[in-house]
CSV table of C-alpha atoms in Angstrom, one decimal:
chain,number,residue,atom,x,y,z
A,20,UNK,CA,0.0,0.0,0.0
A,21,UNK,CA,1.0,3.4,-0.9
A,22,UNK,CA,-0.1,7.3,-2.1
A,23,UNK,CA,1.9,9.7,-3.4
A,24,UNK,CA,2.5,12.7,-1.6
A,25,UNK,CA,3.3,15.5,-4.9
A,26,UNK,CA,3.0,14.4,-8.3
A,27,UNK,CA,2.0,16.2,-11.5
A,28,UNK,CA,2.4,16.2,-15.4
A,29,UNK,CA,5.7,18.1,-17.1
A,30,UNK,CA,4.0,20.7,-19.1
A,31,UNK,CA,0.9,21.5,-16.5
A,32,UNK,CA,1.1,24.9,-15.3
A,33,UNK,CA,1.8,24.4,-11.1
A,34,UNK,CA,0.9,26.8,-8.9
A,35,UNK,CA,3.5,26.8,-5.1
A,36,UNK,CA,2.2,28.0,-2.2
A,37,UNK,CA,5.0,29.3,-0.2
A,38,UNK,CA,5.8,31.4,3.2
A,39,UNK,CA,8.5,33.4,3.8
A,40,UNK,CA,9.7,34.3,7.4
A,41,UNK,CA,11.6,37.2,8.2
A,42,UNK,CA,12.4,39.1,11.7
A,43,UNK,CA,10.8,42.3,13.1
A,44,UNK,CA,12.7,45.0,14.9
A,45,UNK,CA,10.1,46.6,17.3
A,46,UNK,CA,10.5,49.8,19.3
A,47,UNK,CA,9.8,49.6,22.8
A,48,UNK,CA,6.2,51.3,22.2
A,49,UNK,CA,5.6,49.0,19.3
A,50,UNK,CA,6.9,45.6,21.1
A,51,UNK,CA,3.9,47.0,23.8
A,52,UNK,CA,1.2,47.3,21.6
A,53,UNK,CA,1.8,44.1,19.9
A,54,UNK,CA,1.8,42.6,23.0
A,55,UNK,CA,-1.8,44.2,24.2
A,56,UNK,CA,-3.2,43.1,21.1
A,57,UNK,CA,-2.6,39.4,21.6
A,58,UNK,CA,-4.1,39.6,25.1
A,59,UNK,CA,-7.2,41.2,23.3
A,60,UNK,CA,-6.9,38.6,20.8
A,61,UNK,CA,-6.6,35.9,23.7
A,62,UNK,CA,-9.8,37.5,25.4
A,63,UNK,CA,-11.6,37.3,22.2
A,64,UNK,CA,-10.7,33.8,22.0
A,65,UNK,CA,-11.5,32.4,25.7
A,66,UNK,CA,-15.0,34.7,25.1
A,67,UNK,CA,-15.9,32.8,22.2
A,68,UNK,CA,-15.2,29.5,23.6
A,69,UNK,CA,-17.3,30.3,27.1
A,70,UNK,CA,-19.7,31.3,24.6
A,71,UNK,CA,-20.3,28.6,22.7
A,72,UNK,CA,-19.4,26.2,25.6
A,73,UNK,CA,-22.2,27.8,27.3
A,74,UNK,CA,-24.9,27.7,24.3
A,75,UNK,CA,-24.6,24.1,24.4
A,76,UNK,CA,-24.9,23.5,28.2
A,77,UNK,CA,-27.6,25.5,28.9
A,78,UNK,CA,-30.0,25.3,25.2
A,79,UNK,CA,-28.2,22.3,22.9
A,80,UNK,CA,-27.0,24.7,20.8
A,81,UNK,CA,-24.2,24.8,18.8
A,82,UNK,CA,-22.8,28.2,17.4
A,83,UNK,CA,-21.8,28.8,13.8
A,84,UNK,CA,-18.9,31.1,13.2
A,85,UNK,CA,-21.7,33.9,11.4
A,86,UNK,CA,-23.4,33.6,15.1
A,87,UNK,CA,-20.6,34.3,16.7
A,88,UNK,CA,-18.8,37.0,14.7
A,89,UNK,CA,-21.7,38.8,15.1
A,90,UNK,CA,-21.4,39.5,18.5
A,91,UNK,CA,-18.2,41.2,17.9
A,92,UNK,CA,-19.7,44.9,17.9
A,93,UNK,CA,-21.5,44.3,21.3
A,94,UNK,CA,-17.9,43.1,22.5
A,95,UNK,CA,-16.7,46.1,20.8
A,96,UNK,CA,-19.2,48.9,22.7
A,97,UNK,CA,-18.4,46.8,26.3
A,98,UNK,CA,-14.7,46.8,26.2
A,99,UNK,CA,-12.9,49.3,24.3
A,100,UNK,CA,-9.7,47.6,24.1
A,101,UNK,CA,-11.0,45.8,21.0
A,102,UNK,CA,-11.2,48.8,18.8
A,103,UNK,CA,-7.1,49.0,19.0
A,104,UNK,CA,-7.2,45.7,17.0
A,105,UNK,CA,-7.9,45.5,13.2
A,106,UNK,CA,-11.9,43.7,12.6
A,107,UNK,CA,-10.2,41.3,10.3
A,108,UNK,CA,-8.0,40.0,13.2
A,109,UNK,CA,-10.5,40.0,15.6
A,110,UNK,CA,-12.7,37.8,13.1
A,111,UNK,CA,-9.5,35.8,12.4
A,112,UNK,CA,-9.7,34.6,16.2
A,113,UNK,CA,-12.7,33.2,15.7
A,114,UNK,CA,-12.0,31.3,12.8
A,115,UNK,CA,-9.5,29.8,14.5
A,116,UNK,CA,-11.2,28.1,17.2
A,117,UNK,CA,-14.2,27.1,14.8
A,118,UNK,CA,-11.8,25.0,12.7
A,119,UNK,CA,-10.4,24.1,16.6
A,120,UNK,CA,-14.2,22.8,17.3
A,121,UNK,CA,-14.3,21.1,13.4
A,122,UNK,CA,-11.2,19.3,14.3
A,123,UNK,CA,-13.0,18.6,17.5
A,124,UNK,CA,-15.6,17.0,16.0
A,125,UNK,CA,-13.8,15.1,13.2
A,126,UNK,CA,-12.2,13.1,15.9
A,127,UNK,CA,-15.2,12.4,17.9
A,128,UNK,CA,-16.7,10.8,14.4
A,129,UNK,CA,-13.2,8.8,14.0
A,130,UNK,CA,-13.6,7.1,17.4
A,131,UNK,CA,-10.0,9.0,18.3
A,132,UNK,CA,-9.2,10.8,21.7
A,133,UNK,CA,-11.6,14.1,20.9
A,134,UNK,CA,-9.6,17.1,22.8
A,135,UNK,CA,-12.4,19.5,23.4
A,136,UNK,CA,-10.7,23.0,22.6
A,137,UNK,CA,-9.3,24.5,25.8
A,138,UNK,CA,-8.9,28.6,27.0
A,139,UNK,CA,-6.0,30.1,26.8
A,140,UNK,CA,-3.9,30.9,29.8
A,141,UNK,CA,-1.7,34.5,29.9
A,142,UNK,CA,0.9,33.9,27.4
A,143,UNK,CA,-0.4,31.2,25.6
A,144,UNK,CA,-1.7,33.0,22.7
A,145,UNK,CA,1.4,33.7,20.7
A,146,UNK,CA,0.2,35.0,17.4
A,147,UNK,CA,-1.8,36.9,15.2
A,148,UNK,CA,-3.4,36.8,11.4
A,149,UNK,CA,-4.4,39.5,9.0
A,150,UNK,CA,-6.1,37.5,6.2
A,151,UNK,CA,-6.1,39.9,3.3
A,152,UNK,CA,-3.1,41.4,2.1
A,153,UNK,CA,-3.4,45.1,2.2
A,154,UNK,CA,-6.0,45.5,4.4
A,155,UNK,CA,-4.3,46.3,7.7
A,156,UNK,CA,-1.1,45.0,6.6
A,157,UNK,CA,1.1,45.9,3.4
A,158,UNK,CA,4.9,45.6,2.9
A,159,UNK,CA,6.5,49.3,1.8
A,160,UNK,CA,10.3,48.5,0.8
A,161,UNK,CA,11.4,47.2,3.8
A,162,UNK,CA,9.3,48.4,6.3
A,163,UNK,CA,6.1,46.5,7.3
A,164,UNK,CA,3.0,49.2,7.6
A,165,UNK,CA,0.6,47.8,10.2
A,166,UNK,CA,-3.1,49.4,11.6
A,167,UNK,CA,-2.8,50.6,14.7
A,168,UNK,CA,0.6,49.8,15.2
A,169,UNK,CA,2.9,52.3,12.6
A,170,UNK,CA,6.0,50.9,10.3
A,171,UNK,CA,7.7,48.3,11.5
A,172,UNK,CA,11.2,47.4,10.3
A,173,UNK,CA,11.6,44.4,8.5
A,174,UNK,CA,14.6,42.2,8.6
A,175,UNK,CA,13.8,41.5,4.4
A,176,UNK,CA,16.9,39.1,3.9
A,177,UNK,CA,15.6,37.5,0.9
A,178,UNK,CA,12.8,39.4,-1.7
A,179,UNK,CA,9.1,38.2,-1.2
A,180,UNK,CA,8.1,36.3,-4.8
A,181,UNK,CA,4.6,35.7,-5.7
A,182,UNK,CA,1.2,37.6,-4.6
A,183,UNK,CA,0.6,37.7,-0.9
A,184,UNK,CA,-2.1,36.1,0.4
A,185,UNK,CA,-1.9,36.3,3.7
A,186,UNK,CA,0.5,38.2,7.3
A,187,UNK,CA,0.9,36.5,10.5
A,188,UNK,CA,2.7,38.1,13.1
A,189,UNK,CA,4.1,35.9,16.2
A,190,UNK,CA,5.7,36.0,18.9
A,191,UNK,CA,8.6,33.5,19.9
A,192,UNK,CA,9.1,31.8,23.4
A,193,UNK,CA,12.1,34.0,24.2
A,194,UNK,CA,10.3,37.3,23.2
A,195,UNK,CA,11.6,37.7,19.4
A,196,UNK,CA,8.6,38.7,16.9
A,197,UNK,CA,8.6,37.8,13.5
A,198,UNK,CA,6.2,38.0,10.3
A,199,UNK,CA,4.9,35.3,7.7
A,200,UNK,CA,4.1,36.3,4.3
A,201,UNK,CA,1.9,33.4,2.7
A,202,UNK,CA,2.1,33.6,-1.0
A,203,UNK,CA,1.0,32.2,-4.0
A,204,UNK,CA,2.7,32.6,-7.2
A,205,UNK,CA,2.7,30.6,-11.1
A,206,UNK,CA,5.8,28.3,-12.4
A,207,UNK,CA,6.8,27.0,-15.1
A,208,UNK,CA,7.5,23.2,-13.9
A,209,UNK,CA,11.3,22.1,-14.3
A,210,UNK,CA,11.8,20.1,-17.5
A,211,UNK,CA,15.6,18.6,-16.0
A,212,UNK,CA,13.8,16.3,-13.3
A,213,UNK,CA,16.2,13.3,-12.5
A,214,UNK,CA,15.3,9.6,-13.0
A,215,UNK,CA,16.8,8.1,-10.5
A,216,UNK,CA,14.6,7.2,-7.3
A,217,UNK,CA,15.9,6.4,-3.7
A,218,UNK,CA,14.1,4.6,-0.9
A,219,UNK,CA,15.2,6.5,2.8
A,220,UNK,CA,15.2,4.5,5.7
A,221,UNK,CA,15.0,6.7,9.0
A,222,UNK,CA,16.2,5.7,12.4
A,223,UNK,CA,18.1,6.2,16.0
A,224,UNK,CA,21.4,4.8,15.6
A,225,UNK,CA,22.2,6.7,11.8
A,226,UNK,CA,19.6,9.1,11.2
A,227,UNK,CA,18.9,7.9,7.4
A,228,UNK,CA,20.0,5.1,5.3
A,229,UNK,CA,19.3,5.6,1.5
A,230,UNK,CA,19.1,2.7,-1.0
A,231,UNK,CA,22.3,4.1,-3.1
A,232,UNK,CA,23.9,3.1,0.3
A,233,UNK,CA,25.1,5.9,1.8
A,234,UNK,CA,24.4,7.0,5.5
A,235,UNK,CA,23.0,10.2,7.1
A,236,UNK,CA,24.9,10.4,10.7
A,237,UNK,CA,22.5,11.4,13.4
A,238,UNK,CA,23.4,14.5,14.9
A,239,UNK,CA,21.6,14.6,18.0
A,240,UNK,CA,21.1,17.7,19.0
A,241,UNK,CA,18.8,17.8,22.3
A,242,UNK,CA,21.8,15.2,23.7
A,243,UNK,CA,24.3,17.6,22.8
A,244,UNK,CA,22.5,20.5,25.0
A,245,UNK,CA,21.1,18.3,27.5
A,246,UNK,CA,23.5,19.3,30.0
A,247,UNK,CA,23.0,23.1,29.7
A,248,UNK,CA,19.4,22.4,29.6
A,249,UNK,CA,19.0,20.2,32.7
A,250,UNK,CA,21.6,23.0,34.9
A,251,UNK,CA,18.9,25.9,33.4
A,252,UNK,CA,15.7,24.6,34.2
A,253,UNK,CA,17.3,23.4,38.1
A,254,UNK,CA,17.8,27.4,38.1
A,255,UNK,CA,14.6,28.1,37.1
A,256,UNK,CA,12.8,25.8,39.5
A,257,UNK,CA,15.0,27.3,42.5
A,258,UNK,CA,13.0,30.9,41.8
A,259,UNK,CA,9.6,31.5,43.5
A,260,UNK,CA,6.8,32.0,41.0
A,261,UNK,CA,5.4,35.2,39.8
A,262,UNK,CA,9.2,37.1,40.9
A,263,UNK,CA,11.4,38.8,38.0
A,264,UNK,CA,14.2,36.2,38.5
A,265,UNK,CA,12.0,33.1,37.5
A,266,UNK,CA,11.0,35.6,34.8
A,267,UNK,CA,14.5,36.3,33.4
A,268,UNK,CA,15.6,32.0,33.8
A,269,UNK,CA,13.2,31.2,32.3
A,270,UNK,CA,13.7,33.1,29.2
A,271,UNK,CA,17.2,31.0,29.0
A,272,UNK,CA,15.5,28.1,29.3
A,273,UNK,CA,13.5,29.0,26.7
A,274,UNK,CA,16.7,30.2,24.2
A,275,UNK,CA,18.4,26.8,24.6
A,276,UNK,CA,14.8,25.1,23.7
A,277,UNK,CA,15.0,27.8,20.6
A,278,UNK,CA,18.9,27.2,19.8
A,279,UNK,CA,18.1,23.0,19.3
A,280,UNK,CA,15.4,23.9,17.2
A,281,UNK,CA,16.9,26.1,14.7
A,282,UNK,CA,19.6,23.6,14.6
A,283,UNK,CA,17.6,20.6,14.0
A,284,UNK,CA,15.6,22.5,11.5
A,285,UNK,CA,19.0,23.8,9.6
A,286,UNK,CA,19.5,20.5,9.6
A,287,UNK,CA,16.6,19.0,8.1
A,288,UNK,CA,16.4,21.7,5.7
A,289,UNK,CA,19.9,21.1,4.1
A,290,UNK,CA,19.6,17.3,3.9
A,291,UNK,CA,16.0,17.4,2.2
A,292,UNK,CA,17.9,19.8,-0.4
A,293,UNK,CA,20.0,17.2,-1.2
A,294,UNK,CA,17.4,14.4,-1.7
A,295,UNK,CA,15.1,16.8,-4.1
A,296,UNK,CA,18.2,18.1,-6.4
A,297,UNK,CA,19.7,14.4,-6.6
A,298,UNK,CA,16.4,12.4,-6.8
A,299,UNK,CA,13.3,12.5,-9.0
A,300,UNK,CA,11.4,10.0,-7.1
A,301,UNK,CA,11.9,10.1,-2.9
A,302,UNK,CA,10.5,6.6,-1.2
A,303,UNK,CA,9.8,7.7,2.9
A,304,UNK,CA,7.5,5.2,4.9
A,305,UNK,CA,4.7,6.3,6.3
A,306,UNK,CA,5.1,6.5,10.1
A,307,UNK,CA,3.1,7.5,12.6
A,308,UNK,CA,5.5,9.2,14.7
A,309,UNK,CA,2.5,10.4,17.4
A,310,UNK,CA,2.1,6.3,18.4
A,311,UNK,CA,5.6,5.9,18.6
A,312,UNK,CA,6.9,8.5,20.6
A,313,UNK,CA,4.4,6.6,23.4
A,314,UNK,CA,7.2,3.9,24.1
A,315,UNK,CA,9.0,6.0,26.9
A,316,UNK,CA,12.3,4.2,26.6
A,317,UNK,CA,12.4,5.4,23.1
A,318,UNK,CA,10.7,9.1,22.9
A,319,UNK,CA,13.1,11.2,23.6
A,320,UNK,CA,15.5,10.0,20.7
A,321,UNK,CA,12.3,9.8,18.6
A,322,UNK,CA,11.3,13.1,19.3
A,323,UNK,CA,15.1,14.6,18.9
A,324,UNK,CA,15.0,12.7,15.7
A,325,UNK,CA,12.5,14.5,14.0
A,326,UNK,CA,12.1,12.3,11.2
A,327,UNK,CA,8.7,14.4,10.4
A,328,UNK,CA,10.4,17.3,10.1
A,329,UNK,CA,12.6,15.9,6.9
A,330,UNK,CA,9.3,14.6,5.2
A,331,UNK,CA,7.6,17.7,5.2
A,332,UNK,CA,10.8,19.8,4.2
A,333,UNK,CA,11.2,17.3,1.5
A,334,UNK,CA,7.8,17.3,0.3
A,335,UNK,CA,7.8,21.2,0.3
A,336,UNK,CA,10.8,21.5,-1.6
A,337,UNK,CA,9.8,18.7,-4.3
A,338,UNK,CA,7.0,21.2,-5.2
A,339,UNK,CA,8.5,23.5,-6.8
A,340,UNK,CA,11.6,21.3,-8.0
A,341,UNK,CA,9.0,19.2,-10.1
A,342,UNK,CA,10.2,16.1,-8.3
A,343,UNK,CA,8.1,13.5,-6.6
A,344,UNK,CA,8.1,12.1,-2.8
A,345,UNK,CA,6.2,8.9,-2.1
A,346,UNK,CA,5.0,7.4,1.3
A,347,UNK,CA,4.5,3.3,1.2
A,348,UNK,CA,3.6,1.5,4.5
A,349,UNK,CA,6.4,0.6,6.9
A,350,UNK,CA,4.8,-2.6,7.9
A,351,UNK,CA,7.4,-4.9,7.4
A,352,UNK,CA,10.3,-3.5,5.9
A,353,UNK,CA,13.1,-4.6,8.1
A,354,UNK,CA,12.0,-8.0,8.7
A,355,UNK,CA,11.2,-8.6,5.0
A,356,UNK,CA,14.4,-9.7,2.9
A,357,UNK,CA,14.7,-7.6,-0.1
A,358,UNK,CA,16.3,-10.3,-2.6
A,359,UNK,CA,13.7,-13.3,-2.0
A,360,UNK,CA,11.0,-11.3,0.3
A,361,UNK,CA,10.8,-13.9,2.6
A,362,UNK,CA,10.1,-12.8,6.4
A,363,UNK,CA,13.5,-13.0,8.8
A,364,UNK,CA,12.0,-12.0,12.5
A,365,UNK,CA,15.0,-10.0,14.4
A,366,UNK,CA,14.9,-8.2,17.5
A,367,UNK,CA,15.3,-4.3,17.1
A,368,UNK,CA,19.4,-4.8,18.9
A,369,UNK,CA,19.8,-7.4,15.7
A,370,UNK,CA,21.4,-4.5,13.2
A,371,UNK,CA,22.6,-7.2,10.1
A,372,UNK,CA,20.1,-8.9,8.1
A,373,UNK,CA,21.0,-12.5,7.2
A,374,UNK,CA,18.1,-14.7,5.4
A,375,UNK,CA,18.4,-18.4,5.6
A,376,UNK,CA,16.8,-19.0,2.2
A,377,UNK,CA,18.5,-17.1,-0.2
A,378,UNK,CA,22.1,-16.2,1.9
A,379,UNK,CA,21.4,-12.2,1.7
A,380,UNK,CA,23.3,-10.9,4.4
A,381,UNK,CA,23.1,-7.1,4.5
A,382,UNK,CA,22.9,-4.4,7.2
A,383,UNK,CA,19.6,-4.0,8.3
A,384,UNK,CA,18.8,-0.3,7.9
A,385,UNK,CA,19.6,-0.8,4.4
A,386,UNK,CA,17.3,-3.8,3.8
A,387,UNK,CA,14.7,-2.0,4.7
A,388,UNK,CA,16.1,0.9,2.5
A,389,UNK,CA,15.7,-1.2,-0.1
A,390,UNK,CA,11.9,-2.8,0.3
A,391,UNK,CA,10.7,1.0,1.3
A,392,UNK,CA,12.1,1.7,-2.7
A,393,UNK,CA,10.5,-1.3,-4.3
A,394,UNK,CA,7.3,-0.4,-2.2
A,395,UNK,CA,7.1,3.2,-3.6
A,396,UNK,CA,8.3,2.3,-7.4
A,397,UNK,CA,5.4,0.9,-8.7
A,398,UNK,CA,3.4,4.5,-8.0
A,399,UNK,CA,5.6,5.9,-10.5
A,400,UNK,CA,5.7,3.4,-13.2
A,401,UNK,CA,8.5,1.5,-12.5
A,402,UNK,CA,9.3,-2.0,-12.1
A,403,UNK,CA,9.9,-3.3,-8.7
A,404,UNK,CA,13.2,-4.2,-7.3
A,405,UNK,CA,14.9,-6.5,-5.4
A,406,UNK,CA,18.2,-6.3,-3.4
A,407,UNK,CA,22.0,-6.1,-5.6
A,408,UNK,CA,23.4,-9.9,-5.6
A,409,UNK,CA,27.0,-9.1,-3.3
């Protein structure tokens, strides 16, 4: 079993939806006002939710977004601070916890663990949306004009392609703001798309194994930081609550979270480049890295891992680069010999597959490298493989 993730005809017109990310550099003042707003925007949030919360307890109701955008003005003439936000954002905040309670309700209809949307605690509401470019938000050289708020310096590293559908402003853990642009723009798809295909096999002890052979180390970041992190949060936990030194420990707690994401995501950006410009067709199994982060003994190296991370970054990539990514089920793939398919049960510690029927003895991470490419071939045309005779 398998679907592929990105595919389309040469020749087809392909339209990329894209985001680009760039820092803000806030005046005092501004950094202040930003900061109001979300706390109106959190207020808006929490109201809506007691709201509707409250229209089904008392009269079976349930809400639609029209019902409750409309009582937005009222909100409006009762608390003033909502006139120093722009309507669209305030509407916005709505939107956002009706597709909460949609989500809500998908999982209640798929038998899985519902999550009822919950309110949102001081601090907890980290960003904010203007959904129509130009209204309320419009990028003038490299200053970003915003209602309410003034010009707002824009660290424009790279020139915004496309037509802008969308700004979100937010607010990082250690205090940083930044701005997505979501964009749409036309390509003309590549015409130079390699044939060759490769079947990646993620895991602990090497991060990737890819059926040309080769290896991707893993880097482990979180273990390399571990220390610093473990000696910052016993610092944090020896200030009382609610004082300005908890405040000011935590916010380096929060930096050394920040500083092992960046790296992991540098990461997983630069080896998903080098997958899409060497490979037409990319073969990933399909895990479902939520269920397996639930084995505690393993989680944290799952987790540090983030073998989602390189999926995704792949996929995104492949867009635009006209190549294709594939996702086949991982039932399987490192007990099944990939010369004679024939099942060889081995403990996860057992790291060489040897079959007793056909004499294949390989290293495990690239056996499965191998069936993950044979799984995903056949989506694409090709014939399926079996392992190189050694």
């Amino acid at each position: 079993m398998f679907y592929t993730v990105l595919s389309y005809s040469i020749g087809m017109p392909l339209t990329l939806k894209s985001a680009y990310q760039y820092r803000l550099w806030l005046t005092k003042g501004q950094e202040r006002l930003l900061g109001e707003m979300l706390e109106t925007c959190r207020w808006v949030y929490n109201e809506t939710l007691a709201t509707r919360k409250r229209a089904w307890e008392e009269q079976g109701e349930t809400l639609s977004l029209y019902a409750t955008q409309t009582l937005l003005p009222d909100w409006k003439a009762e608390r003033p601070a909502l006139k120093r936000v722009h309507s669209q954002v305030l509407q916005n905040v709505q939107v956002r916890l009706d597709l909460a309670f949609k989500a809500f309700f998908r999982r209640v209809k798929a038998g899985e663990e519902p999550g009822y949307p919950r309110f949102k605690g001081f601090g907890r509401y980290d960003s904010i949306t203007y959904p129509q470019y130009g209204n309320g938000a419009r990028l003038e050289g490299t200053a970003l004009v915003l209602s309410k708020i003034g010009s707002v310096r824009v660290n424009l590293h790279r020139p915004v392609e496309g037509r802008i559908k969308t700004v979100t402003l937010r607010r990082s853990s250690t205090g940083k703001w930044f701005v997505s642009f979501a964009v749409e723009r036309e390509v003309e798809p590549p015409t130079d798309v390699p044939d060759a295909a490769v079947g990646v096999d993620v895991g602990l002890e090497k991060f990737a194994t890819l059926s040309t052979g080769e290896t991707i180390a893993n880097p482990r970041f979180f273990r390399q930081d571990e220390r610093d992190l473990a000696r910052a949060q016993r610092r944090l936990s020896e200030q009382p609550k609610g004082t300005f030194e908890r405040a000011k420990r935590r916010k380096v707690v929060a930096r050394i979270h920040e500083r092992i994401a960046n790296r992991r995501k540098n990461f997983a950006h630069q080896e998903s480049r080098k997958l899409v410009d060497r490979f037409g067709t990319v073969v990933f199994e399909d895990l479902s890295i939520t269920r397996m982060v639930k084995n505690h003994c393993l989680a944290k190296s799952i987790a540090d891992a983030a073998w989602g991370q390189l999926i995704q970054y792949t996929t995104n990539k492949a867009e635009g680069a006209g190549r294709c990514v594939v996702l086949v089920d991982p039932r399987g793939t490192s007990q099944q010999c990939s010369r004679c398919g024939a099942v060889v049960k081995k403990a996860l510690s057992v790291r060489v597959h040897q079959c007793p029927h056909c004499g294949l003895e390989i290293d495990r991470d690239l056996n499965a490298a191998y069936n993950i490419l044979r799984r995903g071939l056949p989506s694409q045309g090709y014939e399926p493989q079996e392992a190189p005779r050694l």
